[in-house]
Short mmCIF file of C-alpha atoms in Angstrom, two decimals:
data_model
loop_
_atom_site.label_atom_id
_atom_site.label_comp_id
_atom_site.label_asym_id
_atom_site.label_seq_id
_atom_site.Cartn_x
_atom_site.Cartn_y
_atom_site.Cartn_z
CA MET A 118 2.90 -84.89 -31.30
CA LYS A 119 2.80 -82.36 -34.07
CA LYS A 120 -0.95 -82.19 -33.92
CA HIS A 121 -0.81 -81.96 -30.18
CA SER A 122 1.75 -79.18 -30.31
CA ALA A 123 -0.26 -77.28 -32.92
CA ARG A 124 -3.22 -77.28 -30.59
CA VAL A 125 -1.33 -76.39 -27.44
CA ALA A 126 0.80 -73.57 -28.83
CA PRO A 127 -2.06 -71.16 -29.57
CA LEU A 128 -3.52 -71.92 -26.17
CA SER A 129 -0.24 -71.18 -24.49
CA ALA A 130 0.33 -68.05 -26.52
CA CYS A 131 -3.13 -66.65 -25.91
CA ASN A 132 -3.90 -67.76 -22.40
CA SER A 133 -1.12 -69.22 -20.28
CA PRO A 134 2.42 -69.50 -21.71
CA VAL A 135 3.67 -71.18 -18.53
CA LEU A 136 1.74 -74.36 -19.42
CA THR A 137 4.10 -75.24 -22.35
CA LEU A 138 6.18 -77.96 -20.68
CA THR A 139 7.41 -80.31 -23.44
CA LYS A 140 10.24 -79.68 -25.86
CA VAL A 141 7.96 -79.59 -28.87
CA GLU A 142 5.61 -77.20 -27.18
CA GLY A 143 8.60 -75.09 -26.17
CA ASP A 144 9.77 -75.01 -29.78
CA GLU A 145 6.33 -73.99 -30.96
CA ARG A 146 6.21 -71.31 -28.28
CA SER A 147 9.63 -70.01 -29.25
CA ARG A 148 8.41 -69.61 -32.83
CA GLU A 149 5.02 -68.07 -32.10
CA SER A 150 5.24 -66.24 -28.77
CA PRO A 151 7.56 -63.33 -29.63
CA ALA A 152 4.87 -61.38 -31.50
CA PRO A 153 2.43 -61.22 -28.55
CA ALA A 154 5.32 -60.53 -26.18
CA GLU A 155 6.48 -57.62 -28.32
CA ALA A 156 2.90 -56.39 -28.52
CA GLN A 157 2.62 -56.57 -24.75
CA MET A 158 5.91 -54.73 -24.34
CA GLN A 159 4.80 -52.05 -26.77
CA ALA A 160 1.43 -51.76 -25.07
CA GLY A 161 3.15 -51.56 -21.69
CA ALA A 162 5.55 -48.94 -22.99
CA GLU A 163 2.68 -46.91 -24.45
CA GLY A 164 0.66 -47.28 -21.24
CA GLY A 165 3.66 -46.36 -19.12
CA GLY A 166 4.33 -43.38 -21.34
CA ARG A 167 0.73 -42.21 -20.98
CA VAL A 168 0.87 -42.61 -17.20
CA ASN A 169 4.19 -40.77 -17.05
CA ARG A 170 2.85 -37.97 -19.22
CA CYS A 171 -0.31 -37.77 -17.10
CA CYS A 172 1.70 -37.71 -13.87
CA TRP A 173 4.03 -35.11 -15.36
CA LYS A 174 1.09 -32.91 -16.38
CA CYS A 175 -0.50 -33.29 -12.93
CA SER A 176 2.75 -32.49 -11.15
CA VAL A 177 3.41 -29.46 -13.35
CA THR A 178 -0.15 -28.22 -12.81
CA GLN A 179 0.14 -28.64 -9.05
CA LEU A 180 3.54 -26.94 -9.01
CA LYS A 181 2.13 -24.01 -10.98
CA LYS A 182 -0.81 -23.75 -8.61
CA ILE A 183 1.48 -23.84 -5.57
CA PHE A 184 3.80 -21.27 -7.18
CA TRP A 185 0.91 -18.92 -7.89
CA GLY A 186 -0.40 -19.64 -4.41
CA VAL A 187 2.86 -18.47 -2.85
CA ALA A 188 2.77 -15.36 -5.05
CA VAL A 189 -0.84 -14.62 -4.05
CA VAL A 190 -0.05 -15.19 -0.35
CA LEU A 191 2.83 -12.75 -0.53
CA GLY A 192 0.64 -10.28 -2.42
CA VAL A 193 -2.21 -10.53 0.10
CA CYS A 194 0.17 -10.23 3.05
CA SER A 195 2.11 -7.27 1.66
CA SER A 196 -0.94 -5.36 0.39
CA TRP A 197 -2.93 -5.82 3.62
CA SER A 198 -0.08 -5.00 5.98
CA GLY A 199 1.13 -2.22 3.68
CA SER A 200 -2.28 -0.56 3.53
CA THR A 201 -2.59 -0.78 7.33
CA GLN A 202 0.84 0.78 7.91
CA LEU A 203 0.24 3.45 5.27
CA ALA A 204 -3.09 4.36 6.87
CA LYS A 205 -1.33 4.76 10.24
CA LEU A 206 1.24 7.02 8.57
CA THR A 207 -1.45 9.02 6.77
CA PHE A 208 -3.31 9.87 9.98
CA LYS A 209 -0.24 11.69 11.30
CA LYS A 210 -0.80 14.35 8.61
CA PHE A 211 -4.43 13.81 7.60
CA ASP A 212 -6.77 12.93 10.47
CA ALA A 213 -9.85 12.00 8.43
CA PRO A 214 -10.67 8.25 8.53
CA PHE A 215 -14.11 8.56 6.94
CA THR A 216 -12.81 10.70 4.08
CA LEU A 217 -10.05 8.16 3.52
CA THR A 218 -12.66 5.38 3.48
CA TRP A 219 -14.77 7.26 0.94
CA PHE A 220 -11.76 8.02 -1.25
CA ALA A 221 -10.52 4.42 -1.26
CA THR A 222 -14.00 2.96 -1.93
CA ASN A 223 -14.32 5.04 -5.08
CA TRP A 224 -11.45 3.05 -6.57
CA ASN A 225 -13.68 -0.03 -6.55
CA PHE A 226 -15.15 1.32 -9.78
CA LEU A 227 -12.06 -0.11 -11.52
CA PHE A 228 -13.06 -3.70 -10.72
CA PHE A 229 -15.27 -4.29 -13.75
CA PRO A 230 -13.00 -2.51 -16.28
CA LEU A 231 -10.02 -4.54 -15.03
CA TYR A 232 -12.07 -7.73 -15.25
CA TYR A 233 -13.12 -6.89 -18.82
CA LEU A 234 -9.47 -6.36 -19.81
CA GLY A 235 -8.69 -9.81 -18.44
CA HIS A 236 -11.65 -11.21 -20.37
CA VAL A 237 -10.39 -9.66 -23.63
CA PHE A 238 -6.87 -11.07 -23.22
CA LYS A 239 -7.86 -14.53 -21.96
CA SER A 240 -11.24 -15.52 -23.39
CA ALA A 241 -11.49 -17.08 -26.83
CA GLU A 242 -15.00 -15.71 -27.43
CA LYS A 243 -14.59 -11.97 -26.93
CA GLN A 244 -17.66 -9.89 -26.16
CA SER A 245 -18.24 -6.16 -26.28
CA PRO A 246 -18.35 -4.29 -22.94
CA LYS A 247 -22.11 -3.87 -23.32
CA GLN A 248 -22.68 -7.57 -23.97
CA ARG A 249 -20.47 -8.56 -21.06
CA TYR A 250 -22.23 -6.07 -18.80
CA ARG A 251 -25.66 -7.43 -19.71
CA GLU A 252 -24.54 -11.00 -19.12
CA CYS A 253 -23.12 -10.13 -15.69
CA CYS A 254 -26.29 -8.18 -14.81
CA ARG A 255 -28.23 -11.46 -14.78
CA PHE A 256 -26.71 -11.96 -11.35
CA PHE A 257 -29.16 -9.36 -9.99
CA GLY A 258 -32.22 -11.03 -11.51
CA ASP A 259 -34.10 -11.50 -14.76
CA ASN A 260 -34.62 -7.75 -15.16
CA GLY A 261 -30.98 -6.93 -14.55
CA LEU A 262 -29.75 -4.02 -12.46
CA THR A 263 -32.89 -1.95 -12.03
CA LEU A 264 -33.34 0.99 -9.65
CA LYS A 265 -35.27 -1.21 -7.23
CA VAL A 266 -32.57 -3.87 -7.25
CA PHE A 267 -29.93 -1.19 -6.74
CA PHE A 268 -31.55 0.04 -3.52
CA THR A 269 -32.62 -3.34 -2.17
CA LYS A 270 -29.60 -5.51 -3.03
CA ALA A 271 -26.66 -3.15 -3.57
CA ALA A 272 -27.24 -0.25 -1.17
CA PRO A 273 -27.23 -2.33 2.06
CA PHE A 274 -23.91 -3.88 1.12
CA GLY A 275 -22.54 -0.44 0.29
CA VAL A 276 -23.38 0.68 3.82
CA LEU A 277 -21.77 -2.44 5.35
CA TRP A 278 -18.66 -1.98 3.19
CA THR A 279 -18.29 1.63 4.33
CA LEU A 280 -18.81 0.77 8.01
CA THR A 281 -16.30 -2.10 7.85
CA ASN A 282 -13.53 0.07 6.42
CA TYR A 283 -14.32 3.15 8.50
CA LEU A 284 -14.34 1.27 11.82
CA TYR A 285 -11.09 -0.47 10.86
CA LEU A 286 -9.36 2.80 9.95
CA HIS A 287 -10.73 4.61 13.00
CA ALA A 288 -9.34 1.83 15.21
CA ILE A 289 -5.86 2.37 13.73
CA LYS A 290 -5.93 5.85 15.29
CA LYS A 291 -6.54 4.39 18.76
CA ILE A 292 -4.31 1.30 18.96
CA ASN A 293 -1.28 -0.15 17.17
CA THR A 294 -1.55 -1.91 13.83
CA THR A 295 -0.54 -5.30 15.27
CA ASP A 296 -3.57 -5.42 17.55
CA VAL A 297 -5.84 -4.14 14.79
CA SER A 298 -4.72 -6.75 12.26
CA VAL A 299 -4.88 -9.68 14.68
CA LEU A 300 -8.28 -8.70 16.06
CA PHE A 301 -9.70 -8.34 12.57
CA CYS A 302 -8.85 -12.02 12.00
CA CYS A 303 -11.76 -12.78 14.35
CA ASN A 304 -14.16 -11.97 11.51
CA LYS A 305 -13.79 -15.55 10.23
CA ALA A 306 -15.08 -16.85 13.56
CA PHE A 307 -17.99 -14.41 13.39
CA VAL A 308 -18.76 -15.61 9.86
CA PHE A 309 -18.99 -19.20 11.12
CA LEU A 310 -21.28 -18.25 14.02
CA LEU A 311 -23.60 -16.21 11.80
CA SER A 312 -23.64 -18.90 9.10
CA TRP A 313 -24.47 -21.53 11.70
CA ILE A 314 -27.33 -19.43 13.10
CA VAL A 315 -28.70 -17.77 9.95
CA LEU A 316 -27.76 -20.11 7.10
CA ARG A 317 -28.05 -23.34 9.13
CA ASP A 318 -24.59 -24.44 8.07
CA ARG A 319 -23.12 -27.70 9.30
CA PHE A 320 -22.16 -27.71 12.97
CA MET A 321 -18.46 -28.34 13.55
CA GLY A 322 -17.03 -28.67 17.03
CA VAL A 323 -13.58 -27.54 15.96
CA ARG A 324 -15.01 -24.26 14.67
CA ILE A 325 -16.83 -23.67 17.93
CA VAL A 326 -13.46 -24.09 19.64
CA ALA A 327 -11.98 -21.60 17.17
CA ALA A 328 -14.74 -19.09 17.99
CA ILE A 329 -14.01 -19.54 21.71
CA PHE A 330 -10.33 -18.91 20.99
CA ALA A 331 -11.25 -15.71 19.16
CA ILE A 332 -13.38 -14.41 22.03
CA ALA A 333 -10.71 -15.36 24.58
CA GLY A 334 -8.09 -13.57 22.46
CA ILE A 335 -10.19 -10.40 22.36
CA VAL A 336 -10.52 -10.41 26.15
CA MET A 337 -6.82 -11.03 26.65
CA MET A 338 -5.91 -8.32 24.15
CA THR A 339 -8.07 -5.88 26.10
CA TYR A 340 -6.37 -6.93 29.32
CA ALA A 341 -2.88 -6.57 27.82
CA ASP A 342 -2.95 -2.75 28.02
CA GLY A 343 -4.68 -2.61 31.39
CA PHE A 344 -8.19 -1.63 30.20
CA HIS A 345 -7.19 1.93 29.26
CA SER A 346 -9.96 3.93 27.62
CA HIS A 347 -8.22 4.43 24.26
CA SER A 348 -7.31 0.74 23.94
CA VAL A 349 -10.80 -0.44 24.89
CA ILE A 350 -12.36 1.91 22.34
CA GLY A 351 -9.89 0.80 19.67
CA ILE A 352 -10.54 -2.89 20.34
CA ALA A 353 -14.29 -2.28 20.25
CA LEU A 354 -13.92 -0.53 16.88
CA VAL A 355 -11.96 -3.45 15.40
CA VAL A 356 -14.45 -6.00 16.71
CA GLY A 357 -17.24 -3.88 15.22
CA SER A 358 -15.39 -3.82 11.88
CA ALA A 359 -14.94 -7.61 11.96
CA SER A 360 -18.64 -8.02 12.79
CA MET A 361 -19.69 -5.79 9.86
CA SER A 362 -17.42 -7.79 7.56
CA ALA A 363 -18.95 -11.06 8.75
CA LEU A 364 -22.47 -9.69 8.33
CA TYR A 365 -21.60 -8.54 4.80
CA LYS A 366 -20.41 -12.03 3.81
CA VAL A 367 -23.33 -13.90 5.38
CA LEU A 368 -25.98 -11.57 3.93
CA PHE A 369 -24.34 -11.78 0.51
CA LYS A 370 -24.61 -15.57 0.62
CA LEU A 371 -28.18 -15.39 1.95
CA LEU A 372 -29.57 -12.81 -0.49
CA LEU A 373 -27.41 -13.18 -3.59
CA GLY A 374 -25.82 -16.61 -3.28
CA SER A 375 -22.54 -17.22 -5.09
CA ALA A 376 -21.18 -15.05 -7.88
CA LYS A 377 -18.89 -15.67 -10.82
CA PHE A 378 -15.84 -13.52 -11.39
CA GLY A 379 -17.55 -11.10 -13.76
CA GLU A 380 -20.59 -10.83 -11.53
CA ALA A 381 -18.45 -10.15 -8.46
CA ALA A 382 -16.47 -7.49 -10.34
CA LEU A 383 -19.66 -5.78 -11.47
CA PHE A 384 -21.09 -5.90 -7.95
CA LEU A 385 -18.01 -4.25 -6.45
CA SER A 386 -18.11 -1.55 -9.14
CA VAL A 387 -21.76 -0.95 -8.31
CA LEU A 388 -20.75 -0.43 -4.66
CA ALA A 389 -18.40 2.32 -5.84
CA VAL A 390 -21.26 3.95 -7.75
CA PHE A 391 -23.39 3.87 -4.59
CA ASN A 392 -20.49 5.39 -2.66
CA ILE A 393 -20.11 8.24 -5.14
CA LEU A 394 -23.83 9.02 -5.35
CA PHE A 395 -24.96 8.66 -1.74
CA VAL A 396 -21.94 8.71 0.58
CA THR A 397 -20.16 11.75 -0.85
CA CYS A 398 -22.31 14.09 1.21
CA ILE A 399 -21.00 12.68 4.51
CA PRO A 400 -17.32 13.74 4.08
CA VAL A 401 -18.57 17.16 3.01
CA ILE A 402 -20.69 17.46 6.17
CA LEU A 403 -17.80 16.28 8.33
CA TYR A 404 -15.53 18.87 6.72
CA PHE A 405 -17.82 21.84 7.27
CA THR A 406 -18.66 20.75 10.82
CA LYS A 407 -14.88 20.49 11.39
CA VAL A 408 -15.10 16.89 12.60
CA GLU A 409 -12.68 15.95 9.83
CA TYR A 410 -11.15 19.27 8.89
CA TRP A 411 -7.98 20.31 7.07
CA SER A 412 -6.97 23.90 6.47
CA SER A 413 -6.13 23.61 2.76
CA PHE A 414 -6.01 20.96 0.08
CA ASP A 415 -2.30 21.58 -0.36
CA ILE A 416 -1.49 19.82 2.90
CA VAL A 417 -3.45 16.70 1.95
CA PRO A 418 -0.96 13.82 1.42
CA TRP A 419 -2.31 12.71 -1.94
CA GLY A 420 0.52 10.23 -2.37
CA ASN A 421 -0.43 8.42 0.83
CA LEU A 422 -4.12 8.48 -0.07
CA CYS A 423 -3.53 7.06 -3.54
CA GLY A 424 -1.00 4.53 -2.24
CA PHE A 425 -3.45 3.32 0.41
CA SER A 426 -6.25 3.06 -2.16
CA ILE A 427 -4.08 1.11 -4.62
CA LEU A 428 -2.93 -1.33 -1.94
CA LEU A 429 -6.50 -1.85 -0.71
CA LEU A 430 -7.71 -2.36 -4.28
CA THR A 431 -4.91 -4.89 -4.86
CA PHE A 432 -5.85 -6.71 -1.66
CA ASN A 433 -9.51 -6.96 -2.66
CA ILE A 434 -8.61 -8.13 -6.19
CA LEU A 435 -6.40 -10.91 -4.84
CA LEU A 436 -8.98 -11.84 -2.23
CA ASN A 437 -11.86 -12.07 -4.71
CA PHE A 438 -10.13 -13.41 -7.81
CA GLY A 439 -7.12 -15.25 -6.41
CA ILE A 440 -9.09 -18.50 -6.19
CA ALA A 441 -8.95 -18.68 -9.98
CA ILE A 442 -5.23 -19.55 -9.84
CA THR A 443 -4.67 -21.09 -6.40
CA TYR A 444 -6.29 -22.59 -3.32
CA PRO A 445 -8.58 -20.43 -1.10
CA THR A 446 -6.79 -21.63 2.04
CA LEU A 447 -3.51 -20.14 0.84
CA ILE A 448 -5.21 -16.79 0.28
CA SER A 449 -6.50 -16.78 3.85
CA LEU A 450 -3.01 -17.54 5.13
CA GLY A 451 -1.87 -14.21 3.69
CA ILE A 452 -4.11 -12.37 6.16
CA VAL A 453 -2.62 -14.27 9.10
CA LEU A 454 0.93 -13.61 7.90
CA SER A 455 0.25 -9.87 7.93
CA VAL A 456 0.14 -10.01 11.73
CA PRO A 457 3.87 -10.80 12.25
CA VAL A 458 4.74 -8.28 9.53
CA ASN A 459 2.85 -5.53 11.35
CA ALA A 460 4.40 -6.68 14.64
CA VAL A 461 7.91 -6.27 13.26
CA VAL A 462 7.11 -2.82 11.87
CA ASP A 463 5.46 -1.73 15.15
CA HIS A 464 8.46 -2.98 17.12
CA TYR A 465 10.76 -0.56 15.30
CA THR A 466 8.37 2.37 14.72
CA SER A 467 6.16 2.55 17.83
CA GLU A 468 6.26 1.97 21.56
CA ILE A 469 4.34 -1.30 21.55
CA VAL A 470 5.07 -3.64 24.46
CA PHE A 471 4.91 -7.34 23.62
CA ASN A 472 4.17 -8.65 27.09
CA SER A 473 3.21 -12.25 27.72
CA VAL A 474 -0.54 -11.53 27.71
CA ARG A 475 -0.41 -9.84 24.29
CA VAL A 476 1.73 -12.60 22.79
CA ILE A 477 -0.60 -15.32 24.10
CA ALA A 478 -3.63 -13.42 22.79
CA ILE A 479 -2.03 -13.15 19.32
CA ILE A 480 -1.20 -16.87 19.32
CA ILE A 481 -4.71 -17.87 20.45
CA ILE A 482 -6.44 -15.74 17.81
CA GLY A 483 -4.05 -16.99 15.12
CA LEU A 484 -4.65 -20.60 16.17
CA GLY A 485 -8.40 -20.06 16.06
CA PHE A 486 -8.09 -18.59 12.57
CA LEU A 487 -6.08 -21.60 11.39
CA LEU A 488 -8.63 -24.01 12.87
CA LEU A 489 -11.33 -22.28 10.84
CA LEU A 490 -9.38 -23.05 7.67
CA LEU A 491 -9.85 -26.80 8.17
CA PRO A 492 -12.18 -28.30 5.55
CA GLU A 493 -15.52 -29.74 6.58
CA GLU A 494 -14.34 -33.31 5.89
CA TRP A 495 -11.19 -32.98 8.00
CA ASP A 496 -12.48 -35.45 10.61
CA VAL A 497 -13.16 -38.07 7.91
CA TRP A 498 -9.61 -37.64 6.59
CA VAL A 499 -8.16 -37.98 10.09
CA ILE A 500 -10.17 -41.17 10.72
CA LYS A 501 -8.97 -42.66 7.42
CA LEU A 502 -5.37 -41.77 8.25
CA LEU A 503 -5.61 -43.34 11.70
CA THR A 504 -7.23 -46.45 10.22
CA ARG A 505 -4.41 -46.85 7.72
CA LEU A 506 -1.82 -46.45 10.47
CA LYS A 507 -3.54 -49.13 12.56
CA VAL A 508 -3.67 -51.52 9.61
CA ARG A 509 0.04 -51.02 8.97
CA LYS A 510 0.87 -51.67 12.61
CA LYS A 511 -1.19 -54.87 12.58
CA GLU A 512 0.64 -56.02 9.45
CA GLU A 513 4.04 -55.25 10.97
CA ILE A 514 3.37 -56.99 14.32
CA PRO A 515 2.79 -60.53 12.92
CA GLU A 516 5.96 -60.24 10.81
CA GLY A 517 7.89 -59.21 13.91
CA ASN A 518 6.42 -62.09 15.90
CA GLY A 519 7.39 -64.53 13.15
CA ASP A 520 10.96 -63.30 13.21
CA ILE A 521 11.08 -63.64 16.99
CA ALA A 522 9.52 -67.08 16.88
CA SER A 523 11.92 -68.28 14.22
CA GLY A 524 14.81 -66.85 16.16
CA LEU A 525 14.00 -68.55 19.43
CA PRO A 526 14.78 -72.17 18.38
CA ASN A 527 18.08 -71.08 16.87
CA LYS A 528 18.93 -69.31 20.05
CA SER A 529 17.98 -72.36 22.13
CA ARG A 530 20.16 -74.56 19.91
CA ARG A 531 23.07 -72.23 20.43
CA THR A 532 22.60 -72.13 24.17
CA ARG A 533 22.41 -75.90 24.73
CA PRO A 534 26.13 -76.66 24.02
CA SER A 535 27.13 -73.94 26.43
CA MET A 536 24.93 -75.47 29.11
CA SER A 537 26.44 -78.95 28.47
CA SER A 538 29.95 -77.58 28.74
CA PHE A 539 29.08 -76.07 32.11
CA ALA A 540 27.66 -79.46 33.15
CA HIS A 541 30.89 -81.18 32.27
#
């Protein structure tokens, strides 16, 4: 028995402790098994600690990302709605939308200096401004930012940028800011249509529905004011601005592809250089032809102009670099949330009438915008979710049937005495 127990104990300790059935084997197990058990407990504790630490790190990271996402959403919403309202206020004293566009675009020059400051504070390997500039210039090609590249790849986007902002600001003069902000949300639908046609992006039925919603919302918004000339012109200007914005994004992806943060900052600063060199003449011409004329520079509301430019610069910074700290979908939600903010401000500061047609148009355009935020794999996720729900239902039904089946005989046994009593 001793020999037998000496052979069985290691087997039970290493492989299957449940197989130790005799007293001697149990004694051997009691003497030898605690060490592996303690090792297993320690290993389990260490593994559990690692899992807990990993889960804690993941949860903290996600919470930080959500927190920064909420901050970015509030920043995008407040800067976009604030710049729109401030532009409306500026035009009461300074009726010059193109000059305001030119003035605000010049502030884009700060993009690359601000990015370099962030690089100095955050990056471990710090580079000089010249080195960082040369590295970011590779985005334009092997030769960097040459004169030819400037006119072929930067100048067209400078024109589109100016047209987008000018048409948007000019529309604010014609219609209220609520209609302008909600109609500009249609640019995401235009981006999808152009990407589908030009870039051959994946066809998605839900995005086609969103584009139809956007077009229907535009028509309903035009009908809301009774097809007056000023409202039709204003709506046409906003749709033109949204179209220029969509064309800008699609051409950027077609000609330049994707850009890193430093490359995007340099590109936006280059657009400011183009604006200073080649667009400055247009406000001067408009001033002397008295299309956009003001009697003296003393009456120019410099505070409003600088405030509008700072808010627009903040909006573009959050829009372009916010994805570094949060999800892109949350950033897009900030644009949608600016619509109710502008609606509340217009309700108390203007004579806007929120009739049923306008409200339905706002809801339809907003719904279309939200549908465009769905990821490309949304249908796969929905199918997986429905499949899991079906599997759970199938697992619950047999258990329910078993309970019913087991309950029936008991019930029949309880009912038989009552039947016999009635018989007697």
